[in-house]
Amino acid sequence: MILHHPEDEFLLSLAAGRLPAGQSVVVAAHVESCAACGARLRTLQAVGGALLERADPHPLSPGLLAATLRRIADAPPERPRPMPLPAGAPAGTSLPPGVAWPTSLRGCQVSPWRWVGPGRRFSRVRLPHEPGASLFLLSISPGRSLPRHRHQELELTQVLCGAFADGRAVFGPGDFDAAGSDVHHEPLVQPGSDCVCLTWVEGRLGFDGRIAAAVAHWVGI
Ligand SMILES: [Zn+2]
């Protein structure tokens, strides 16, 4: 059962197409796995459409339609769509059996799993139109944790499988978390199965330990 959902501000921004690409991939990964947020998003999209329909019409300058059609005709051909996952995912980046790739990762490049400590693996996710976004997958074994850290700014996480607890709550499959700069935590994976999360970070993670900080610097988070 999904217990943790994105706030309406994320869903509203997603509906309006205003959410930065890295954040929208994580929020969309939640929405596609959560019937409640899927329904909420459709409602917000319908409200946005209704507001547009009721907006007062404004006169357009003469010749605008012709100029717009000309720009469309002159535009370069659309870039070919990247291969969808999982075809685009390297063989070394498999998810546990029965766990599906979020369709919001379609077109992203996913690097092979990289060992970043006992029971901990990391994979960089590159967005085609925002390659600098700090988006990654973390896979952590039961009983292991992501070392204690703070966030410079915001960290968004979608749990793809498994569960972790960090003193604030237990986050299980399908749960979403938005942790701000006030959160100082050490997510500990619960017994049972590996926990794989899709995470986007704004700014860098500040790890308490020197070894963890060095590993984070090495992988670039
Ligand atoms: Zn939800």
XYZ file of C-alpha atoms and ligand atoms in Angstrom:
222
model
C 0.000 0.000 0.000
C 1.362 3.415 -0.978
C 1.501 5.764 2.023
C 3.665 8.664 0.884
C 2.600 10.835 -2.060
C 3.919 14.029 -3.692
C 2.428 17.308 -2.500
C -0.058 18.998 -4.833
C 2.565 21.600 -5.816
C 4.525 18.832 -7.597
C 1.425 17.443 -9.322
C 0.293 20.945 -10.349
C 3.715 21.738 -11.810
C 3.771 18.377 -13.588
C 0.279 19.017 -15.015
C 1.360 22.466 -16.217
C 4.613 21.130 -17.704
C 6.597 23.456 -15.424
C 8.481 20.852 -13.408
C 12.208 20.627 -14.252
C 12.969 17.456 -16.216
C 14.829 15.631 -13.439
C 12.039 16.202 -10.934
C 9.312 15.347 -13.406
C 10.856 11.918 -14.105
C 10.679 11.037 -10.393
C 7.196 12.479 -9.835
C 5.905 10.805 -13.024
C 7.411 7.492 -11.868
C 5.287 7.827 -8.739
C 2.124 8.854 -10.603
C 2.292 5.854 -12.931
C 2.439 3.491 -9.946
C -0.165 5.286 -7.798
C -3.834 5.243 -8.832
C -4.706 8.032 -6.373
C -2.078 10.439 -7.718
C -2.898 9.429 -11.308
C -6.533 10.472 -10.700
C -5.413 13.656 -8.932
C -3.153 14.598 -11.855
C -5.973 14.049 -14.364
C -8.228 16.306 -12.255
C -5.590 19.042 -12.141
C -5.057 18.757 -15.907
C -8.828 19.049 -16.462
C -8.999 22.114 -14.193
C -6.133 23.705 -16.125
C -7.908 23.026 -19.432
C -11.186 24.472 -18.108
C -9.406 27.634 -16.908
C -7.823 28.084 -20.333
C -11.211 27.713 -22.017
C -12.704 30.391 -19.769
C -9.844 32.850 -20.228
C -10.813 36.098 -21.952
C -9.887 36.060 -25.641
C -7.172 38.499 -26.709
C -6.965 39.863 -30.269
C -3.926 38.597 -32.207
C -1.843 40.683 -34.536
C -2.639 40.376 -38.242
C -0.353 37.919 -39.992
C 0.427 35.946 -36.803
C -1.211 32.760 -38.084
C 0.708 32.888 -41.387
C 3.993 33.582 -39.544
C 3.384 30.681 -37.144
C 2.617 28.271 -40.004
C 5.785 29.432 -41.752
C 7.889 28.758 -38.640
C 6.405 25.275 -38.335
C 7.184 24.560 -41.999
C 10.761 25.875 -41.601
C 11.459 23.965 -38.373
C 14.101 21.215 -38.598
C 12.729 17.660 -38.597
C 12.019 16.255 -35.168
C 14.877 14.323 -33.643
C 14.340 10.571 -33.677
C 12.901 9.334 -30.398
C 15.459 7.519 -28.258
C 15.019 3.829 -27.668
C 12.644 3.172 -24.782
C 13.769 1.333 -21.705
C 14.424 -1.446 -21.011
C 15.886 -1.830 -24.519
C 18.071 1.211 -23.795
C 19.221 -0.118 -20.421
C 22.567 -1.887 -20.381
C 22.484 -5.533 -19.424
C 24.374 -4.701 -16.238
C 21.583 -2.531 -14.881
C 18.852 -5.053 -14.292
C 16.159 -4.489 -11.713
C 15.102 -7.291 -9.337
C 12.705 -9.859 -10.869
C 9.155 -8.559 -11.131
C 10.166 -4.870 -10.867
C 9.329 -2.863 -13.974
C 11.263 0.134 -15.269
C 9.211 3.318 -14.819
C 8.018 4.420 -18.224
C 9.041 7.971 -17.236
C 12.633 6.786 -17.838
C 11.887 6.190 -21.504
C 14.658 7.700 -23.580
C 17.061 8.056 -20.635
C 20.488 6.447 -20.576
C 21.111 4.270 -17.563
C 24.719 3.394 -16.706
C 25.679 -0.108 -15.514
C 25.502 -0.679 -11.760
C 28.606 0.561 -9.988
C 29.779 -0.775 -6.608
C 29.873 2.082 -4.106
C 30.275 0.094 -0.890
C 29.249 -3.231 0.650
C 25.672 -3.974 -0.414
C 25.380 -0.646 -2.223
C 25.186 -0.015 -5.969
C 24.749 3.177 -7.949
C 23.655 3.886 -11.525
C 23.662 7.278 -13.212
C 20.546 8.182 -15.220
C 21.069 10.690 -17.998
C 18.149 12.642 -19.384
C 18.336 13.290 -23.139
C 17.431 16.970 -22.804
C 19.000 17.728 -19.403
C 22.193 15.650 -19.185
C 23.448 17.631 -16.190
C 20.475 16.685 -13.979
C 21.535 14.780 -10.874
C 19.337 11.729 -11.362
C 20.361 8.233 -10.300
C 19.306 4.795 -9.117
C 20.492 3.393 -5.800
C 20.244 -0.266 -4.896
C 20.934 -1.148 -1.261
C 20.776 -4.567 0.413
C 18.674 -5.318 3.498
C 20.347 -4.153 6.705
C 22.574 -1.685 4.851
C 22.059 2.059 4.808
C 22.891 5.092 2.759
C 25.356 6.809 5.106
C 24.065 9.762 7.121
C 23.816 12.893 5.005
C 22.161 16.250 4.535
C 20.926 17.917 1.335
C 21.996 21.305 0.108
C 18.515 21.696 -1.268
C 15.865 19.207 -2.335
C 16.034 15.421 -2.744
C 13.164 13.555 -4.430
C 12.975 9.778 -4.133
C 10.645 7.187 -5.594
C 10.915 3.684 -4.120
C 10.824 1.127 -6.955
C 11.100 -1.906 -4.656
C 12.067 -2.840 -1.122
C 11.743 -0.449 1.804
C 13.838 1.906 3.900
C 13.352 3.700 7.204
C 15.106 6.900 8.213
C 13.569 7.874 11.566
C 10.849 9.965 9.917
C 8.888 7.060 8.414
C 9.135 3.743 6.577
C 9.050 4.167 2.802
C 7.956 1.088 0.857
C 7.367 0.150 -2.786
C 5.650 2.985 -4.665
C 6.249 5.565 -1.926
C 7.512 9.048 -2.743
C 9.661 11.274 -0.548
C 10.657 14.914 -0.838
C 13.410 15.730 1.659
C 14.545 19.315 2.068
C 17.679 20.842 3.545
C 16.278 20.371 7.056
C 16.437 16.563 6.749
C 19.572 14.888 8.139
C 19.084 11.159 7.730
C 20.539 7.691 7.245
C 18.035 5.615 5.226
C 18.281 2.011 6.474
C 16.979 -0.755 4.191
C 14.461 -3.026 5.868
C 14.750 -6.831 5.974
C 13.424 -8.814 3.018
C 14.759 -7.564 -0.278
C 17.037 -5.038 -1.923
C 15.667 -1.513 -1.995
C 15.983 0.255 -5.348
C 15.186 3.964 -5.483
C 15.052 6.507 -8.277
C 16.425 9.753 -6.846
C 16.872 13.299 -8.052
C 19.009 15.736 -6.084
C 19.331 19.487 -6.337
C 22.835 20.482 -5.256
C 25.196 17.988 -3.641
C 24.665 15.527 -0.820
C 26.682 16.334 2.287
C 27.808 13.075 3.918
C 28.969 13.115 7.537
C 31.650 10.447 7.058
C 34.843 11.089 5.113
C 34.748 7.767 3.239
C 31.121 8.263 2.199
C 31.919 11.831 1.157
C 34.853 10.600 -0.954
C 32.682 7.936 -2.657
C 29.942 10.519 -3.293
C 32.515 12.849 -4.846
C 33.788 9.956 -6.985
C 30.337 9.190 -8.449
C 29.332 12.863 -8.554
C 26.411 13.212 -6.141
Zn 0.527 8.862 -4.904
